[in-house]
Coordinates of C-alpha atoms in Angstrom, one line a residue:
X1 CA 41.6 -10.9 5.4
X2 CA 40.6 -12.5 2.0
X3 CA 39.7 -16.0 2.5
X4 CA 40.1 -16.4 6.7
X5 CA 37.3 -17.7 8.4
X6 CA 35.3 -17.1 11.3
X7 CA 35.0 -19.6 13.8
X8 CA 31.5 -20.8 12.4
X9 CA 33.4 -21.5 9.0
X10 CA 32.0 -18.3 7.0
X11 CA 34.1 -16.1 5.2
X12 CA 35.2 -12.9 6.8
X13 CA 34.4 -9.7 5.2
X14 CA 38.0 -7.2 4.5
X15 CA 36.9 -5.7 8.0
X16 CA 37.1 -8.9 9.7
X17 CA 33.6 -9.1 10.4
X18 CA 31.1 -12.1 9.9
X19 CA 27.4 -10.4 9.6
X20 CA 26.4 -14.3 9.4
X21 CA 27.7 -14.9 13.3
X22 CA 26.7 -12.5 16.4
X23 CA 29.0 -10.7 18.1
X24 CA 29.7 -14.4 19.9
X25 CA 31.3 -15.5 16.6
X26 CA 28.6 -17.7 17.2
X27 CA 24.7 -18.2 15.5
X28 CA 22.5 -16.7 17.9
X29 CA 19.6 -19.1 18.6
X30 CA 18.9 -17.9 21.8
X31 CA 16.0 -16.3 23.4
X32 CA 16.7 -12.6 23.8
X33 CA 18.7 -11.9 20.9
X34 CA 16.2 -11.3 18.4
X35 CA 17.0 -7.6 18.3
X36 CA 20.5 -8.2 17.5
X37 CA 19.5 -10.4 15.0
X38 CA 17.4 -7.8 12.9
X39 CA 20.4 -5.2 13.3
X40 CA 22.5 -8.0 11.7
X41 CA 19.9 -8.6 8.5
X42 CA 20.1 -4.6 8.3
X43 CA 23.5 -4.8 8.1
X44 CA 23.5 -7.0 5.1
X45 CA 20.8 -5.0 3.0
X46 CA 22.9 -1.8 3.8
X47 CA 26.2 -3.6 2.5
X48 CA 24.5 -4.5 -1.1
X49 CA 21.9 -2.1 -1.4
X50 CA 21.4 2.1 -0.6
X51 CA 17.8 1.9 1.1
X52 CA 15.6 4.8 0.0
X53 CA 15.2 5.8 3.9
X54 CA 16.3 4.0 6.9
X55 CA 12.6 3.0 7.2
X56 CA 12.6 1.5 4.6
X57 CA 15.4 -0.1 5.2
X58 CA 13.9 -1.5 8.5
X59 CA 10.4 -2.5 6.6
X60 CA 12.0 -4.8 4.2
X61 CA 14.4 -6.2 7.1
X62 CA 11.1 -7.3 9.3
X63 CA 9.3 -8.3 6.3
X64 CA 11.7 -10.7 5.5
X65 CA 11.7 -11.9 9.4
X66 CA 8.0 -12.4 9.0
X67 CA 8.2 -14.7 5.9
X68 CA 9.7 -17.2 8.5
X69 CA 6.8 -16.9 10.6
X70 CA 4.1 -17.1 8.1
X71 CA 1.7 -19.8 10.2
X72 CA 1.1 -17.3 12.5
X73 CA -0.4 -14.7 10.2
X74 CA -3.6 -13.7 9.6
X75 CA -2.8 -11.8 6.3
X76 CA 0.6 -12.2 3.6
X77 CA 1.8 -8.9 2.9
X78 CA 2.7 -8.0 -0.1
X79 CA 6.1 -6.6 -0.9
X80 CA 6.1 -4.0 -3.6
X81 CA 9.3 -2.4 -5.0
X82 CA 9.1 0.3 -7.2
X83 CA 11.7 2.6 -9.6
X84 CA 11.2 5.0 -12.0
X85 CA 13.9 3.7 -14.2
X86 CA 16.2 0.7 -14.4
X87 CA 19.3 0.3 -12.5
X88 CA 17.9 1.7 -9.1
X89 CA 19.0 -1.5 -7.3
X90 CA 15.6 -3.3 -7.6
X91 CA 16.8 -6.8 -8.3
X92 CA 19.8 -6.8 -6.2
X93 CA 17.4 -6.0 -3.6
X94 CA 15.4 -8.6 -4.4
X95 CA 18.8 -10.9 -4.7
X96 CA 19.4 -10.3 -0.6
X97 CA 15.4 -11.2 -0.1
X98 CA 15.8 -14.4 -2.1
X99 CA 18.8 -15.6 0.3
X100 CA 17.4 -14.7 3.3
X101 CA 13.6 -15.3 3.1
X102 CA 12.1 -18.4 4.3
X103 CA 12.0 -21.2 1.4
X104 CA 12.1 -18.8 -1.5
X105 CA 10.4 -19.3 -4.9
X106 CA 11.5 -16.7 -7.3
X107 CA 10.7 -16.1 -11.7
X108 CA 10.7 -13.8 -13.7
X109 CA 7.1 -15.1 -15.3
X110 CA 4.7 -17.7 -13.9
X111 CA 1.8 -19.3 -14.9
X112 CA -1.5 -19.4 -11.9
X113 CA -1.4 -22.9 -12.3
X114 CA 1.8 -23.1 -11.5
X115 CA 1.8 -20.6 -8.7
X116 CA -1.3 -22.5 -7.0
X117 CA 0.6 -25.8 -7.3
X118 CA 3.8 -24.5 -5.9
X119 CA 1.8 -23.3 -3.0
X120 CA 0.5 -25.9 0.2
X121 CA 0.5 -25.8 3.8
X122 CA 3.9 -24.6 4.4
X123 CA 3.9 -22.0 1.3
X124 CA 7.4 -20.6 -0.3
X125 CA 7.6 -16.9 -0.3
X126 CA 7.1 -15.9 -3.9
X127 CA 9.7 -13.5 -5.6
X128 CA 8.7 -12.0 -9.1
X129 CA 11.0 -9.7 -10.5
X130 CA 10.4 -7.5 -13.9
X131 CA 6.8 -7.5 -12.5
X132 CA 6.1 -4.2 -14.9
X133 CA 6.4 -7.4 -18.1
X134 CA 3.6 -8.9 -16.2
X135 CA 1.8 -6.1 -15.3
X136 CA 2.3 -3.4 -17.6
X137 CA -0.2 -2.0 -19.7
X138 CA 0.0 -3.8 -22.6
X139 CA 0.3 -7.4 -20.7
X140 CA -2.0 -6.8 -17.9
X141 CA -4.9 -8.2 -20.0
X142 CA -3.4 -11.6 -20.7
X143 CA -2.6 -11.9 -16.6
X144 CA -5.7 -10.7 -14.7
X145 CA -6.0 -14.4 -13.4
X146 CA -2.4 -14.2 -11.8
X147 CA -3.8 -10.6 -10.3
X148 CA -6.6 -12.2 -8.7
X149 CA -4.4 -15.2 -7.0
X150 CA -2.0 -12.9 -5.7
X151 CA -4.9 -10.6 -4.0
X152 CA -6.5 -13.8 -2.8
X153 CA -3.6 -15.2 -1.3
X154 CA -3.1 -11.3 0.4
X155 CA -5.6 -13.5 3.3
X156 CA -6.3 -16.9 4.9
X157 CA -9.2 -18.9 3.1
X158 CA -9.2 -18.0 -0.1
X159 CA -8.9 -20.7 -2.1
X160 CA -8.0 -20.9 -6.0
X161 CA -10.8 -23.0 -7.5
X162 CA -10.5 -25.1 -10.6
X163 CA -12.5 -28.1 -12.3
X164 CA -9.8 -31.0 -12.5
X165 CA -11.1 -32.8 -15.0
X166 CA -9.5 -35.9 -14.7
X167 CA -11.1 -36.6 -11.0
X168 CA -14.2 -35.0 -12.0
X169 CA -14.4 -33.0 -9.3
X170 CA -13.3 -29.2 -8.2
X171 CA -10.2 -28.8 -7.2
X172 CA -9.8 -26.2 -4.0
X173 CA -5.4 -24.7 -4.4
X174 CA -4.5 -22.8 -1.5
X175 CA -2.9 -19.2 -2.5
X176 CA -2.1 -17.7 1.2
X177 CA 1.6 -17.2 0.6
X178 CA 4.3 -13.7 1.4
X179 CA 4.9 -12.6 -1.9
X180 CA 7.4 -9.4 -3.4
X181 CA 7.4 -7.7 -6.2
X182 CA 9.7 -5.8 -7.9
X183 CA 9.4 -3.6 -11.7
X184 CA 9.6 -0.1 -12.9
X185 CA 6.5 2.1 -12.5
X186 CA 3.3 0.9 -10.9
X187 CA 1.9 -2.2 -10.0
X188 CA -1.9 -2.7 -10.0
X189 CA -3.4 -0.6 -7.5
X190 CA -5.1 -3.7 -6.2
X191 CA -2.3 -5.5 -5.2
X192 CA -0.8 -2.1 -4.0
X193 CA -2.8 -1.9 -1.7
X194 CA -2.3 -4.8 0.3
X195 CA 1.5 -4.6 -0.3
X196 CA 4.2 -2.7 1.7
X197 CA 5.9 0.2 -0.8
X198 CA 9.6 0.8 -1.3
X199 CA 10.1 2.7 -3.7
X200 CA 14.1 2.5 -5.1
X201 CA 16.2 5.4 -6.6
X202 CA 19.5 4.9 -8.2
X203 CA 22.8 5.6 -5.8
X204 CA 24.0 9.3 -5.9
X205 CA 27.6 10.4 -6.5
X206 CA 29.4 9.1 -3.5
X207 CA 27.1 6.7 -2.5
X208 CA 28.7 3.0 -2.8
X209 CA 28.2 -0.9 -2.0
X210 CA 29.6 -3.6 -1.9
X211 CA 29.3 -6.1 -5.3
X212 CA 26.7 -9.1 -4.9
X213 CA 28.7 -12.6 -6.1
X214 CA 26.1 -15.5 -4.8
X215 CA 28.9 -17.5 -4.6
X216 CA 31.0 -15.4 -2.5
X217 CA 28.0 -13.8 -0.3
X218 CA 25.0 -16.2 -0.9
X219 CA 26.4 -18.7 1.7
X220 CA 26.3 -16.0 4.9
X221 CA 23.1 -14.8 3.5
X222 CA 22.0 -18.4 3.5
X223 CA 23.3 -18.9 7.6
X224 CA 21.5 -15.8 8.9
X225 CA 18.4 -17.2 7.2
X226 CA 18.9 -20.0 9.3
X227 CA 19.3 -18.2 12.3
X228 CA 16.3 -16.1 11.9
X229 CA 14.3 -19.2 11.1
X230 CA 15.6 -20.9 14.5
X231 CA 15.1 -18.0 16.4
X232 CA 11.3 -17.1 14.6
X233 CA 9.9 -20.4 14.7
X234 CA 10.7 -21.2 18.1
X235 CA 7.9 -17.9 18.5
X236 CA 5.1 -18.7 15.9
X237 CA 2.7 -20.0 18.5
X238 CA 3.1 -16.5 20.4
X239 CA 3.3 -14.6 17.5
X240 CA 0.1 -16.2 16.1
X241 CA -1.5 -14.6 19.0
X242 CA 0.3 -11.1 19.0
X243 CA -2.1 -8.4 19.2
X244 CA 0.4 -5.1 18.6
X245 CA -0.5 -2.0 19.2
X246 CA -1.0 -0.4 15.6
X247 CA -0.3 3.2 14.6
X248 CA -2.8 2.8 11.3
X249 CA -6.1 1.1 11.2
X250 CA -7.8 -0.6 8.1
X251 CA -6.1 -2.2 5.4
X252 CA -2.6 -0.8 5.9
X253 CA -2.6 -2.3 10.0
X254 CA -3.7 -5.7 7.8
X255 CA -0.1 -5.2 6.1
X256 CA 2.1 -4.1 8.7
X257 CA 0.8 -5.9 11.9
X258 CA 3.3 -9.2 10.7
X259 CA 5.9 -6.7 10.7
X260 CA 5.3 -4.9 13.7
X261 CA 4.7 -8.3 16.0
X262 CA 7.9 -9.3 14.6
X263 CA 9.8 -6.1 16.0
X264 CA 8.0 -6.4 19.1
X265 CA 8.8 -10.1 19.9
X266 CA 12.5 -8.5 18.9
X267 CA 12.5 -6.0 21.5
X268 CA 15.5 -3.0 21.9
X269 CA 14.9 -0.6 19.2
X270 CA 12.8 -2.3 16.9
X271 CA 9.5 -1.6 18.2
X272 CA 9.3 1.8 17.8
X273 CA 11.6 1.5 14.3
X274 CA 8.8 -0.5 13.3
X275 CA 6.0 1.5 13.8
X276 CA 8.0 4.9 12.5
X277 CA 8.9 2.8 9.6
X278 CA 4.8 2.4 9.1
X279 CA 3.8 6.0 9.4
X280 CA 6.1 6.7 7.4
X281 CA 6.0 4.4 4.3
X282 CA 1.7 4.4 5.0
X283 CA 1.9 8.4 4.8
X284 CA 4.2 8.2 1.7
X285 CA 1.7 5.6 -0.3
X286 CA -1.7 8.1 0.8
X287 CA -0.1 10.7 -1.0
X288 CA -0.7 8.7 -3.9
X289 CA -4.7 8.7 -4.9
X290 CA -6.9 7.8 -7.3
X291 CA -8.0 9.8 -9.9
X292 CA -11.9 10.2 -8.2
X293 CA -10.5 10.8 -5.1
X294 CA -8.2 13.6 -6.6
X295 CA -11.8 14.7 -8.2
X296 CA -13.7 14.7 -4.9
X297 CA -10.2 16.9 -3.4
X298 CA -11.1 19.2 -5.3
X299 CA -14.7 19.8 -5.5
X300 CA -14.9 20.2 -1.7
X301 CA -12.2 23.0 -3.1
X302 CA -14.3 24.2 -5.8
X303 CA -17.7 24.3 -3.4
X304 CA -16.1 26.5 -0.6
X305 CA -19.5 27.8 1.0
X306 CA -21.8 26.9 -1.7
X307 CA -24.5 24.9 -0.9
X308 CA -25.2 24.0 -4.8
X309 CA -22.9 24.9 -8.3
X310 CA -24.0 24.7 -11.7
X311 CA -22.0 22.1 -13.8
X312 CA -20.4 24.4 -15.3
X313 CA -19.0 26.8 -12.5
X314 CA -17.6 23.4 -11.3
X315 CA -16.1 22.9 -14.6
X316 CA -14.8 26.5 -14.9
X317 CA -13.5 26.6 -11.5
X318 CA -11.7 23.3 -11.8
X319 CA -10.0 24.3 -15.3
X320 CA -8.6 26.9 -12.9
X321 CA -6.9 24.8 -10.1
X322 CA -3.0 25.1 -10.3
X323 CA -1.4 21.7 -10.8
X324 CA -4.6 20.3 -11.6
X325 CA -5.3 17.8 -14.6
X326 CA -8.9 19.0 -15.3
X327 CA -7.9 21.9 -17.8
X328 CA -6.0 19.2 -19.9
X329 CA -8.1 15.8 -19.7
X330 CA -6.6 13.5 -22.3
X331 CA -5.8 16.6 -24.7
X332 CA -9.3 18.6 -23.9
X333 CA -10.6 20.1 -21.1
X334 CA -12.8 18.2 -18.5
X335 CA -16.4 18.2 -19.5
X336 CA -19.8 17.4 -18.3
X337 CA -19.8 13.8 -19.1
X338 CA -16.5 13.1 -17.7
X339 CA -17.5 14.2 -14.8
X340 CA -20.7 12.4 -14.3
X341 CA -18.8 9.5 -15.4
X342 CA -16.0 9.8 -12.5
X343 CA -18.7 11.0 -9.5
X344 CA -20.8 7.8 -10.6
X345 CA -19.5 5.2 -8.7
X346 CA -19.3 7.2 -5.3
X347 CA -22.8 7.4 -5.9
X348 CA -23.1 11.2 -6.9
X349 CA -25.1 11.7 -9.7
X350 CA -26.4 15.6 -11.4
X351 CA -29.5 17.1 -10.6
X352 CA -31.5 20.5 -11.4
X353 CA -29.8 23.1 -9.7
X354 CA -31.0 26.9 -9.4
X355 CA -28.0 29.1 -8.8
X356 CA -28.3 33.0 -10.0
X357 CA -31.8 32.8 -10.6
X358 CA -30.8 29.8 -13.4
X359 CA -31.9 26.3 -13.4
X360 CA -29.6 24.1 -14.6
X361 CA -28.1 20.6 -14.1
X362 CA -25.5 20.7 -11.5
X363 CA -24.6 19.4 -8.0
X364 CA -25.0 19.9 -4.6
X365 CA -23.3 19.6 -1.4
X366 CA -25.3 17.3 0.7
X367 CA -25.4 14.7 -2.0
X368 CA -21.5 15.1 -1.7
X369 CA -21.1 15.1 1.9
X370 CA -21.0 11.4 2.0
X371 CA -18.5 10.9 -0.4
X372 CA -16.2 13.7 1.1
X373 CA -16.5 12.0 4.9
X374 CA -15.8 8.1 3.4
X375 CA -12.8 8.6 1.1
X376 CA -10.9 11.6 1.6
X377 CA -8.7 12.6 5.0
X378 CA -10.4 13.9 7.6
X379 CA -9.2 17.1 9.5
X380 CA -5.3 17.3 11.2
X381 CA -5.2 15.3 14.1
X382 CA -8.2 12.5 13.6
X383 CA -8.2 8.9 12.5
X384 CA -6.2 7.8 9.8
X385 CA -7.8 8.7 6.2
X386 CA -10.4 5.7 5.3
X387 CA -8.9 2.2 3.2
X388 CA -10.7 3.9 0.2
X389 CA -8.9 6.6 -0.3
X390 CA -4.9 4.7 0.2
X391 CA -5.0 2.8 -3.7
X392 CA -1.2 3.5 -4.1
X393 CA -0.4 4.2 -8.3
X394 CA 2.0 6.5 -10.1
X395 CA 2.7 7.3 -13.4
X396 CA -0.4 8.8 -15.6
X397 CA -2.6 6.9 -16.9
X398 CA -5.0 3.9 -16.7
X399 CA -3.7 1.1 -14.2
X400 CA -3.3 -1.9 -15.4
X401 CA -5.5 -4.1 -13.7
X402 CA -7.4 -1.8 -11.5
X403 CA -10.1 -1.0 -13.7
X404 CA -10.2 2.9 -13.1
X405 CA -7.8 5.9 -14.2
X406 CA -4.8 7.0 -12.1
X407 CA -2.4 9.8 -11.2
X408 CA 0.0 11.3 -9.5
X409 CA -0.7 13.5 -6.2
X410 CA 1.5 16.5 -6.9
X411 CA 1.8 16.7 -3.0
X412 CA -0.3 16.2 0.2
X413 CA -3.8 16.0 -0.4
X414 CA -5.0 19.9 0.4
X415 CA -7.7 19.2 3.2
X416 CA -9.7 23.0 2.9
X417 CA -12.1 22.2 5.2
X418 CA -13.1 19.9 7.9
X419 CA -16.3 17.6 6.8
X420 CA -18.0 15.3 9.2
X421 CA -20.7 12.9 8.2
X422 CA -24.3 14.9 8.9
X423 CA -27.5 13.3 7.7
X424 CA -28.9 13.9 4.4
X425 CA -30.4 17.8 3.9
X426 CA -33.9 17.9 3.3
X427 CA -34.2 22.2 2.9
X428 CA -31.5 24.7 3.0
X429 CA -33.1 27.5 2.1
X430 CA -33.1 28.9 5.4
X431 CA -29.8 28.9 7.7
X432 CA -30.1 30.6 11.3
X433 CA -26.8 31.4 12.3
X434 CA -24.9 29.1 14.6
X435 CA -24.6 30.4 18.6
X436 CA -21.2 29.3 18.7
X437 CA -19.8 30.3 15.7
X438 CA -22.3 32.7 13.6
X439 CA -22.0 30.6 10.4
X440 CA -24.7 29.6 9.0
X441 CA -26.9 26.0 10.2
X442 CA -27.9 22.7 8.7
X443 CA -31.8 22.0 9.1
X444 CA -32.0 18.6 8.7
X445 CA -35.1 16.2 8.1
X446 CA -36.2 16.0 11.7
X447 CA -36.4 19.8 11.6
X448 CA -33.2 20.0 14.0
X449 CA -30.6 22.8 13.7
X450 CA -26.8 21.7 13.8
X451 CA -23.7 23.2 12.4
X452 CA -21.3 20.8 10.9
X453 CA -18.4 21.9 11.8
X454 CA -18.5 23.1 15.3
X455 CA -21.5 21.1 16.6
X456 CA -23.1 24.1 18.0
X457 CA -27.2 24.3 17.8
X458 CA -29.5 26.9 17.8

């Protein structure tokens, strides 16, 4: 059917079908059909690109339905996609995004002046491709300005302030604006963070789509971004008010609840697509952790029962965790002032422990507690992990631009034990045993007897 046309005037695929017309042969405009309109923007990722998952699939597809919609937001998600190596499909991906966002704005580089200027009260949605040439290690430096606009624009208000010299006066550029990503590796943990991941893999044996020409397949592309811009904008008022119902809390409902009103004002399947597509592309990303949060994993491994550990039993015993990176830190093993350096900033610093009949500098597990119960996942079945403990990097390594080391999780984060937030331990040197359970109790300051895990008193 080369070269026939449907009765809208777009040119038919060899099937005969038009995924720029509704089933009509006609744009749908109307009320009602938003979930047929979604299923036909799916269509067209799944005929130029092979989607990681089918959530991921879906999240892309509602992010670019939100970019249409973007008065109504409260927060601009970022769009982050990832490979390991070239030639996974990023930038063809990023080719079906360009045609079918609202007003795109994509480079390959860009300046922050440029970016603020480019942005006003109705902004583009900004596409930057090869973002690891930005980004990377060795160019990170030189673009830490460019980081902070795009975090700032992540939310409403937030304002790019310069001194414009020519009207003596400051000059306030907005930077709230949907923007993608797409490189090899990581991106900055920071803008991670606020970003929805899709991470890209090349196609396997077997595995096949169809070649992108724009001038062949940019002009459908370009008449189902007009439809969903019809049907989306006749909604913004209502979707401005949208309250969904949001299976993850903190920083990651920030990023998804666009995409999840979206597929809720689109009704059939899409609701619950959307909020599968967020557990599972949130879960994926937690799997990912800082290096201190890695650190803190594992002491709560290392203490087991222990109410204090010499420095270096910690050491020892972490040299000793399978899969762990401790036993070959940078070339050496992990010592004393590597780890005093990496508990620092959550505020856990060493103190005189006696342990054996020794007194030596070490640490204990009160002055851990509060560490374990803010940034690492709490037990099976309770609230999603804290925002702290989600900063999404791979590779090894220091992140460019996020100002602390990273790794790789080699798997779920082991949760040994269940830690709740107790008050601080004023004297442990005598634990009754619990009524409920038999270990052993907490005595805290006010000379009460709890046990942490069970909530049973004496």
């Amino acid at each position: 059917m080369t070269g026939e046309t449907c009765p809208s005037g777009h040119l038919l695929d060899p099937d005969g079908s038009c995924f720029a017309c509704g089933p009509s042969g006609r744009p749908v405009t109307e009320d009602g059909r938003g979930a047929e309109l979604l299923d036909d923007v799916r269509a067209a990722l799944a005929r130029y690109v092979i989607m990681p998952s089918q959530e991921a699939g879906d999240a892309v597809t509602l992010w670019i339905a939100a970019t249409h919609a973007q008065p109504a937001w409260q927060h601009a998600t970022r769009l982050v996609i990832t490979a390991p190596e070239k030639r996974c499909g990023k930038s063809r991906l990023l080719d079906i995004i360009e045609a079918a966002s609202h007003d795109p704005l994509i480079a390959v580089n860009i300046s922050p002046a440029a970016l603020v200027r480019s942005i006003g009260d109705e902004p583009p949605t900004i596409l930057l491709d090869e973002a690891d040439t930005v980004f990377g290690k060795k160019a990170a430096d030189n673009h830490e300005d460019l980081r902070g606009i795009l975090n700032a624009g992540h939310q409403r208000n937030r304002p790019y302030v310069r001194w414009d010299a020519n009207q003596r006066r400051p000059e306030h550029c907005p930077t709230f604006s949907m923007a993608a990503l797409a490189g090899i590796g990581s991106m900055p943990d920071t803008i991670e963070d606020r970003a929805v991941m899709v991470r890209m893999r090349r196609r396997a044996p077997g595995e096949t789509v169809k070649p992108f020409r724009s001038r062949r397949d940019g002009p459908p592309l370009q008449s189902l971004r007009e439809r969903l811009t019809a049907w989306i904008r006749r909604h913004v008022d209502q979707l401005g008010e949208a309250e969904p119902d949001m299976p993850v809390e903190d920083r990651a409902a920030d990023n998804w609840e666009s995409l999840v009103a979206v597929a809720d004002l689109a009704g059939g399947t899409w609701p619950e697509r959307a909020r599968q597509a967020c557990r599972k592309l949130t879960d994926a990303a937690d799997e990912d952790t800082t290096v201190g949060v890695r650190l803190l994993v594992d002491l709560r491994t290392v203490f087991e029962d222990a109410d204090a550990l010499h420095g270096a039993t910690i050491l020892e015993r972490l040299h000793k965790l399978d899969e762990s990176p401790w036993s070959d830190w940078y070339g050496r093993p992990l010592n004393a002032r590597d780890l005093a350096k990496l508990l620092k900033p959550y505020g856990v610093t060493s103190v005189d422990v006696k342990a054996d009949g020794t007194n030596r500098k070490g640490y204990r597990r009160d002055h851990l507690h509060d560490a374990w119960s803010r940034y690492l996942p709490r037990q099976a079945g309770a609230a999603t992990s804290a925002t702290g403990a989600t900063a999404q990097v791979n590779g090894v390594g220091e992140v460019a631009g996020s100002g602390h080391q990273a790794l790789p999780a080699t798997g779920p984060i082991p949760v040994t034990s269940g830690v709740a937030e107790v008050a601080h331990v004023a004297d442990t040197s005598h634990r009754p045993p619990c009524s409920a359970c038999g270990e052993p109790m907490i005595i805290t300051q006010r000379d009460q007897t709890t046990h942490p895990t069970c909530g049973g008193n004496r």
